[in-house]
PDB file of C-alpha atoms in Angstrom:
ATOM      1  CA  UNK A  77       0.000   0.000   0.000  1.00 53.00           C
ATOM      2  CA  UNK A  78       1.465   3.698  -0.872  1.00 65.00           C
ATOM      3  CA  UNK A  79       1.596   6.717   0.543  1.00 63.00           C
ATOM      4  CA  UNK A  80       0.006   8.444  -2.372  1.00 62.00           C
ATOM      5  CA  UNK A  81      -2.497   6.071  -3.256  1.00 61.00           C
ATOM      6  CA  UNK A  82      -6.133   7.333  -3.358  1.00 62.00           C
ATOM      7  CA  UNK A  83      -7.107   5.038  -0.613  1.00 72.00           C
ATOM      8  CA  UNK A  84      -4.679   3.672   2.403  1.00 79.00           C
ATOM      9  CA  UNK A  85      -4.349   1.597   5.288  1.00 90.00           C
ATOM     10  CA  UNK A  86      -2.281   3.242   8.244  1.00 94.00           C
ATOM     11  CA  UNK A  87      -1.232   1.173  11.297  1.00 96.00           C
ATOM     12  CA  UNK A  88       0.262   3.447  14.086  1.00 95.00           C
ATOM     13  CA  UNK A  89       3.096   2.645  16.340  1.00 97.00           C
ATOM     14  CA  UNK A  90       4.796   4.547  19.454  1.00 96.00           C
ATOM     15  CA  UNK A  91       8.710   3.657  18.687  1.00 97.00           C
ATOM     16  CA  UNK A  92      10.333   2.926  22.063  1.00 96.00           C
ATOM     17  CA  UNK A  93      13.981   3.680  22.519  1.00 96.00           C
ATOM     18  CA  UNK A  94      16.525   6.453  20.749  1.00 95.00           C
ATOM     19  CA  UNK A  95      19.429   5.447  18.452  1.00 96.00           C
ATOM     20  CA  UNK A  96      22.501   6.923  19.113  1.00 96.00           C
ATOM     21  CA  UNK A  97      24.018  10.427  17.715  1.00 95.00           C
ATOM     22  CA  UNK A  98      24.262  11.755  15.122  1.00 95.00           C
ATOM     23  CA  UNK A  99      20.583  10.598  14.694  1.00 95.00           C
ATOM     24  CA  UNK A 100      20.182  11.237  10.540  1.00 94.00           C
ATOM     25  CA  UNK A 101      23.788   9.117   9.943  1.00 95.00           C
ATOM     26  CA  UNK A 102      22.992   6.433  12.546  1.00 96.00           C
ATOM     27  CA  UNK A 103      19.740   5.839  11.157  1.00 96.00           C
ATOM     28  CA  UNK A 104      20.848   5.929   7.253  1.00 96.00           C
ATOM     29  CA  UNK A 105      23.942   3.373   8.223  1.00 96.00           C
ATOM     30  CA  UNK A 106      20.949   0.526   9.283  1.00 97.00           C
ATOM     31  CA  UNK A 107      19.081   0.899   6.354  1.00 97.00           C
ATOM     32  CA  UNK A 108      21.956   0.917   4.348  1.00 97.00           C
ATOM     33  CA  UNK A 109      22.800  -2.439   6.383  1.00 97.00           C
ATOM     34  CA  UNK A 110      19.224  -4.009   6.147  1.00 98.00           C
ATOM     35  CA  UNK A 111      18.498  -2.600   2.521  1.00 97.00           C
ATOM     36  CA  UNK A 112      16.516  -5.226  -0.151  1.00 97.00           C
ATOM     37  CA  UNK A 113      18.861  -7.889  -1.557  1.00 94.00           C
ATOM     38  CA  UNK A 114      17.559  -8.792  -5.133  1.00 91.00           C
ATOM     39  CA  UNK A 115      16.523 -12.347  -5.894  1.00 92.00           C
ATOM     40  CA  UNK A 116      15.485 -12.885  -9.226  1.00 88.00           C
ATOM     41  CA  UNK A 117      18.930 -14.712 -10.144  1.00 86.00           C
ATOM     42  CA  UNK A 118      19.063 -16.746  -6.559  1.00 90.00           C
ATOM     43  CA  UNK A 119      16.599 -19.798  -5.096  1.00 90.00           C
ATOM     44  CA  UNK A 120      15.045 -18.128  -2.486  1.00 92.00           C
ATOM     45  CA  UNK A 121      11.180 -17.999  -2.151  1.00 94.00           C
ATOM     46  CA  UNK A 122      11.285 -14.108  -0.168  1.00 96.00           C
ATOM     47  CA  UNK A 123      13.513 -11.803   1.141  1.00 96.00           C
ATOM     48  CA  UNK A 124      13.141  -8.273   3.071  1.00 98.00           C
ATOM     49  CA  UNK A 125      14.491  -5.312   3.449  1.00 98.00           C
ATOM     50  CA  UNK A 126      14.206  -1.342   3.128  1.00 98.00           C
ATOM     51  CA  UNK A 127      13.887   0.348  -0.243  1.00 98.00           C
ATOM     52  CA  UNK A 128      13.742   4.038  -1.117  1.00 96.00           C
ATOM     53  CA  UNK A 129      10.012   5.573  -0.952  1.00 95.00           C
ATOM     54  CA  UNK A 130      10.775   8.193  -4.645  1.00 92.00           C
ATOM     55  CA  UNK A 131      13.132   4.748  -5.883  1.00 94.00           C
ATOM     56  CA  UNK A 132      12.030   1.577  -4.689  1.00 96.00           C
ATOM     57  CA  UNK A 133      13.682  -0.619  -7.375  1.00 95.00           C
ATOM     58  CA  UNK A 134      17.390   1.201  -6.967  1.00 94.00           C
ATOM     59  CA  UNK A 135      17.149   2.024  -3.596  1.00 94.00           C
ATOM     60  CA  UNK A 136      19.952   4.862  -2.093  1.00 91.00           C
ATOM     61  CA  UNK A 137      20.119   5.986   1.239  1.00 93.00           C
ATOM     62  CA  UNK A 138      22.811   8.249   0.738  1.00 88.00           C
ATOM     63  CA  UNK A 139      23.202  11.768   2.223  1.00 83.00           C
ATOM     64  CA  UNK A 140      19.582  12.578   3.860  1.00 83.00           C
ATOM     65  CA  UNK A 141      17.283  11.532   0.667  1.00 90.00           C
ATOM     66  CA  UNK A 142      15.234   9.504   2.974  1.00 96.00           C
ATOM     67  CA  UNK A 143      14.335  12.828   5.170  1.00 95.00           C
ATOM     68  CA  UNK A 144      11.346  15.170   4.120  1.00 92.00           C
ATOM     69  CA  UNK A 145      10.843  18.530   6.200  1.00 88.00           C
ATOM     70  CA  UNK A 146      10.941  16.992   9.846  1.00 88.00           C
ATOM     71  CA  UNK A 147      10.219  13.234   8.885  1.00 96.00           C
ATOM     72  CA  UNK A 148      12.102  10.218   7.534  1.00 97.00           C
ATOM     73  CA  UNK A 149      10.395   8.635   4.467  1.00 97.00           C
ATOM     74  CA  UNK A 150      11.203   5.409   3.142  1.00 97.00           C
ATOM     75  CA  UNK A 151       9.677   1.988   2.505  1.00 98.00           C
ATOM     76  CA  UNK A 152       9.733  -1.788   3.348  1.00 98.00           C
ATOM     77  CA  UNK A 153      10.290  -4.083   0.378  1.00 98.00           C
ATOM     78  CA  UNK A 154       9.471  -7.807   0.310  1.00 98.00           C
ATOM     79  CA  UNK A 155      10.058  -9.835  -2.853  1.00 97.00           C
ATOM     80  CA  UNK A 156       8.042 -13.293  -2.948  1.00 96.00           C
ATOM     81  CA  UNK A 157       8.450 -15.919  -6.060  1.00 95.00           C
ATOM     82  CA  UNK A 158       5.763 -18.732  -6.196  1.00 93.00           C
ATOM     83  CA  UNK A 159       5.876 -21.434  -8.308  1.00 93.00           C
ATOM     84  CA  UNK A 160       2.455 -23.133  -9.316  1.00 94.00           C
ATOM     85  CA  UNK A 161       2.691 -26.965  -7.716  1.00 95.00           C
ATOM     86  CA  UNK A 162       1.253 -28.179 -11.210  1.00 97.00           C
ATOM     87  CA  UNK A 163       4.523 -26.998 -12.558  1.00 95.00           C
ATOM     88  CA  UNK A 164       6.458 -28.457  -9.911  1.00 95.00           C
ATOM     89  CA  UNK A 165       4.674 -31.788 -10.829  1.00 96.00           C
ATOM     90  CA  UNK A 166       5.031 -31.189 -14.730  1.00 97.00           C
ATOM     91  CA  UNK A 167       8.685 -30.655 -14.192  1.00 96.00           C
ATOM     92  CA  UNK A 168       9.591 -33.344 -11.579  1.00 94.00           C
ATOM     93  CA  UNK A 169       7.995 -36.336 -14.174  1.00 96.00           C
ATOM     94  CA  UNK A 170       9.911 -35.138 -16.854  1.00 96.00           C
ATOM     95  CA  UNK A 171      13.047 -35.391 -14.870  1.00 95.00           C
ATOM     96  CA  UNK A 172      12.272 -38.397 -13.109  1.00 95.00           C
ATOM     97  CA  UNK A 173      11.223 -40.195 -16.446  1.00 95.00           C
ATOM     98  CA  UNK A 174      14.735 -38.862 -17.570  1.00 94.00           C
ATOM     99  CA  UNK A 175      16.274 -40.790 -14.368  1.00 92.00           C
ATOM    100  CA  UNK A 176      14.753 -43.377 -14.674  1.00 93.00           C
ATOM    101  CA  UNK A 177      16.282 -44.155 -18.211  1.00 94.00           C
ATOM    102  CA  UNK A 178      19.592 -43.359 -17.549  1.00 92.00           C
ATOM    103  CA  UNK A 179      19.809 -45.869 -14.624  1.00 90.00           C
ATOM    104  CA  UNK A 180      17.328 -48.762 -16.435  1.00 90.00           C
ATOM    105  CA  UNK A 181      15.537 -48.986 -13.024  1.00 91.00           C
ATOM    106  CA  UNK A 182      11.443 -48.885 -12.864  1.00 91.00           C
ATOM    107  CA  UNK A 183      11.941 -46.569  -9.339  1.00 91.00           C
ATOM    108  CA  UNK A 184      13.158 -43.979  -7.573  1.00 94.00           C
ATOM    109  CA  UNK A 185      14.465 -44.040  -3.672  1.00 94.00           C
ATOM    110  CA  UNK A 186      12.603 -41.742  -1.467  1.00 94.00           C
ATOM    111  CA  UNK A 187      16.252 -39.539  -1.239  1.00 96.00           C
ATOM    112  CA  UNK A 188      16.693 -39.692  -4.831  1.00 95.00           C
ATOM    113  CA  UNK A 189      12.664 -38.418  -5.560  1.00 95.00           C
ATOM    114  CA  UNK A 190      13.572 -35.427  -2.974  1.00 96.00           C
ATOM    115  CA  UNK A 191      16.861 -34.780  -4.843  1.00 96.00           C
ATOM    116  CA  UNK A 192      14.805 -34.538  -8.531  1.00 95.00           C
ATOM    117  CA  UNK A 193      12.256 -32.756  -6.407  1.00 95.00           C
ATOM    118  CA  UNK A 194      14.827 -30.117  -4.580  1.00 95.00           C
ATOM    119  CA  UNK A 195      16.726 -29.636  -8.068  1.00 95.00           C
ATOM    120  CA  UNK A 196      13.474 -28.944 -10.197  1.00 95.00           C
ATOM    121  CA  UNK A 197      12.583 -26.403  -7.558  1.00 94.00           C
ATOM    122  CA  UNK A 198      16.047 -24.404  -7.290  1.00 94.00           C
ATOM    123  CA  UNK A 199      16.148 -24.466 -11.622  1.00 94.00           C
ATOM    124  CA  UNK A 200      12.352 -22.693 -11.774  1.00 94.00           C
ATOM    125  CA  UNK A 201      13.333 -20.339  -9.077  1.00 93.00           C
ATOM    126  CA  UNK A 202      16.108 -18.867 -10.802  1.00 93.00           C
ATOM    127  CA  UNK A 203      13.960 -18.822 -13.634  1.00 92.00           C
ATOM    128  CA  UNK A 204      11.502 -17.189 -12.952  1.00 92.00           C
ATOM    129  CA  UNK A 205      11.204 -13.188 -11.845  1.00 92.00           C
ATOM    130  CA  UNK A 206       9.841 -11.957  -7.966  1.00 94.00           C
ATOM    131  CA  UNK A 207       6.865 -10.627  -7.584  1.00 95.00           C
ATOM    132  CA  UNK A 208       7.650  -6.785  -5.295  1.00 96.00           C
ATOM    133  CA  UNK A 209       5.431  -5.475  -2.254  1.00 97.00           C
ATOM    134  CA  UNK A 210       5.775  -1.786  -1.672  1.00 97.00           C
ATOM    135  CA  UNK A 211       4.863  -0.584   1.819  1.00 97.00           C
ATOM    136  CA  UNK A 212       5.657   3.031   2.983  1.00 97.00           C
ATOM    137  CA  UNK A 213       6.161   4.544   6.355  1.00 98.00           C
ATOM    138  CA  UNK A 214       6.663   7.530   7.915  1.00 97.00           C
ATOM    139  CA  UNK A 215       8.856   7.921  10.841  1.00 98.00           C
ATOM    140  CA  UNK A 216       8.353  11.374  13.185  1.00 97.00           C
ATOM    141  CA  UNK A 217      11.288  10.709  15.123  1.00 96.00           C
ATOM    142  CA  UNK A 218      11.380  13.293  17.761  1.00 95.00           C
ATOM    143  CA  UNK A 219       7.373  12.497  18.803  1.00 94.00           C
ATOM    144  CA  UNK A 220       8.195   8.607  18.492  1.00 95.00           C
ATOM    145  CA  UNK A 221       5.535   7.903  16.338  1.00 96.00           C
ATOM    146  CA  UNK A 222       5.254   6.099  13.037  1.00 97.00           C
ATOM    147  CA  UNK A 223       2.962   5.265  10.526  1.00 97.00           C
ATOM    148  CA  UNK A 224       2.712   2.289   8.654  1.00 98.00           C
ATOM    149  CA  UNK A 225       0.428   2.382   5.045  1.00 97.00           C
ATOM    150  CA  UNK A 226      -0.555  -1.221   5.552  1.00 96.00           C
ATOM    151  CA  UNK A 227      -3.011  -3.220   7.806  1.00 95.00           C
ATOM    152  CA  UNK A 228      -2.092  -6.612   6.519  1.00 96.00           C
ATOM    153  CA  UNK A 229      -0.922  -9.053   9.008  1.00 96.00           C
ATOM    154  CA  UNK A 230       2.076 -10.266   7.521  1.00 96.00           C
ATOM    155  CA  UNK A 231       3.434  -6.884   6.606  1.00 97.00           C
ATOM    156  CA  UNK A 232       3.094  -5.432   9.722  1.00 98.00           C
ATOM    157  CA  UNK A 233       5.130  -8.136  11.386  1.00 98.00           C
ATOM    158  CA  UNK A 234       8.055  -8.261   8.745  1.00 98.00           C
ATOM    159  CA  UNK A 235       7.703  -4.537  10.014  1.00 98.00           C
ATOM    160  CA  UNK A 236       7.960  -4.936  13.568  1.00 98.00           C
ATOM    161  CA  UNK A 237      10.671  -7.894  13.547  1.00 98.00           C
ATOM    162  CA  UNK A 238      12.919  -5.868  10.609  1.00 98.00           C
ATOM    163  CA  UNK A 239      12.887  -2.568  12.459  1.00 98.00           C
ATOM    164  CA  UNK A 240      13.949  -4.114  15.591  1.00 98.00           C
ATOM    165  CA  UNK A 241      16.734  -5.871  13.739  1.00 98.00           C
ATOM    166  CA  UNK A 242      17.834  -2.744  11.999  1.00 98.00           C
ATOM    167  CA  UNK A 243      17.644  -0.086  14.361  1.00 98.00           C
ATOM    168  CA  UNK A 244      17.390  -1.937  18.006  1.00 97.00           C
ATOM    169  CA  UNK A 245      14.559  -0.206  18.641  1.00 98.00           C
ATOM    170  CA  UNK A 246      11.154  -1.765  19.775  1.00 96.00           C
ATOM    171  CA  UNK A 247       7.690  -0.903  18.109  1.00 97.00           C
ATOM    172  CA  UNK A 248       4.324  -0.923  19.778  1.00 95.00           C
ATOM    173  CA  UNK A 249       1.034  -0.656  17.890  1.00 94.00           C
ATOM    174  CA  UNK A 250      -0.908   1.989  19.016  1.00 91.00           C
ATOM    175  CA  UNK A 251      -5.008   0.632  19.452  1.00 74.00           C
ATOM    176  CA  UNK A 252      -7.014   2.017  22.101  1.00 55.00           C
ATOM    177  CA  UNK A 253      -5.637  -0.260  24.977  1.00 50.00           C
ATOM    178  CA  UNK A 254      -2.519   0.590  24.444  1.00 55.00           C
ATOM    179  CA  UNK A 255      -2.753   4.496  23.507  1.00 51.00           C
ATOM    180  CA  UNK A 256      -4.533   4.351  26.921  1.00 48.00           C
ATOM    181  CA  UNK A 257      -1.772   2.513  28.754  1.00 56.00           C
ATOM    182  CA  UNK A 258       1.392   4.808  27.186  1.00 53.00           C
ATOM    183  CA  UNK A 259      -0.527   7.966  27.518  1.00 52.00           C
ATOM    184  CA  UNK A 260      -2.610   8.056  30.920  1.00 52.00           C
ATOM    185  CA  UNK A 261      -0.462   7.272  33.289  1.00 54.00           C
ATOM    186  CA  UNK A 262      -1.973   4.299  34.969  1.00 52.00           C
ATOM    187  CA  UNK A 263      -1.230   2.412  38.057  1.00 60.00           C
ATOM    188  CA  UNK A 264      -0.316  -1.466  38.645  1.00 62.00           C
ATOM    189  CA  UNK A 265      -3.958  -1.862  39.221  1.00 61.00           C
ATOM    190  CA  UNK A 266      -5.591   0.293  36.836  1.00 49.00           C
ATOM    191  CA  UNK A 267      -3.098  -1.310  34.153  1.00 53.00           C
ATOM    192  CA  UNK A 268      -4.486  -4.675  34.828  1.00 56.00           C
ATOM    193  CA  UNK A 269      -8.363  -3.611  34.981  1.00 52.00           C
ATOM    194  CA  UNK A 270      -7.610  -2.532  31.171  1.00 48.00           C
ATOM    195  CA  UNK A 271      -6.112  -5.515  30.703  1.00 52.00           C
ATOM    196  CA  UNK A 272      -9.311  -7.407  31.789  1.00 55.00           C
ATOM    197  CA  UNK A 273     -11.590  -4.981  29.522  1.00 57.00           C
ATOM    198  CA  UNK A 274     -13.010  -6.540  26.600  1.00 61.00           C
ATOM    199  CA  UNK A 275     -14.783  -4.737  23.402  1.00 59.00           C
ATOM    200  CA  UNK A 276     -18.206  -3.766  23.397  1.00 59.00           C
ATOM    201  CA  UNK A 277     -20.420  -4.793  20.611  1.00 62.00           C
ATOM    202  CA  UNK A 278     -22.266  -2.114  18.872  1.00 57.00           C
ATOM    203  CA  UNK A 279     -24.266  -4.406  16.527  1.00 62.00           C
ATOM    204  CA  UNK A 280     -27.679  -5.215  17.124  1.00 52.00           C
TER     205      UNK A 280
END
């Protein structure tokens, strides 16, 4: 989901903890660290990693082209390939019947079906282009708040567990139990009668 599409999802998190000084260089040398590796010429199924919000396919995080006016601006990238199982199967006979006559045996050991199997797999993969996943962000660093254009499970925790791995720094979703518990103040006992709260039901 982008930042400039007509319609967005936003998840909000508090961001607990400060990286250390200078703030703009710390903060460009982890997502220089943690930026998106490609994968269309390697096996893997996914990989993660920050991008550039105005250049997501040639990301740079050099100088401050990640700030705008009082914010950082940039975007989590994750690249997925998936390979139909029909292919898979199409593939696998083809190479098994090709085993088969080589050797002059009518079957294949379980290890050998895996190896066809693991081989066929790894070939299509590099074959085969990923598919990219664009999510922006916003990150107000001096309020500790940041905003995520994406409501999707899976997104939101590659967010949580990649930030925390770039930039040692925890995030918290903000919902109404826990806006309440960061902002009010509460005591030990007041924090565990919110705990026990449960929704109310508006429907009829």
């Amino acid at each position: 989901m982008g930042l400039l599409s007509h319609t967005v999802s936003v998840t909000r998190y508090n961001v607990q903890g400060k990286v250390k000084e200078p703030v703009l260089d710390t903060i460009a040398e982890c997502l220089k660290e943690n930026v998106i590796k490609d994968i269309d010429e390697d096996t893997s199924e996914k990989r993660v990693g920050w991008t550039s919000f105005e250049n997501p396919f040639l990301p740079d995080f050099s100088g401050s082209s990640f700030v705008i006016s009082t914010h950082m601006v940039f975007s989590l990238r994750i690249d997925k390939k998936a390979i139909p199982q029909k292919t898979i199967r199409k593939h696998y006979a083809i190479e098994a019947a090709k085993r088969l006559a080589e050797s002059g045996r009518q079957f294949l050991t379980r290890d050998e079906k895996k190896m066809i199997k693991d081989h066929v797999t790894d070939t299509l993969m590099l074959r085969i282009p990923s598919t990219p996943h664009l999510y922006d962000l916003i990150w107000d660093y001096d309020s500790s708040s940041l905003c995520f254009f994406s409501n999707l499970k899976s997104a939101n925790e590659e967010l949580e567990t990649l930030f925390s791995r770039s930039f040692q720094l925890s995030l918290i979703r903000l919902f109404p139990f826990t806006i309440a518990d960061l902002t009010m103040g509460l005591s030990d006992g007041e924090r565990d009668n919110l705990a026990k709260l449960s929704p109310t039901n508006f429907t009829g």
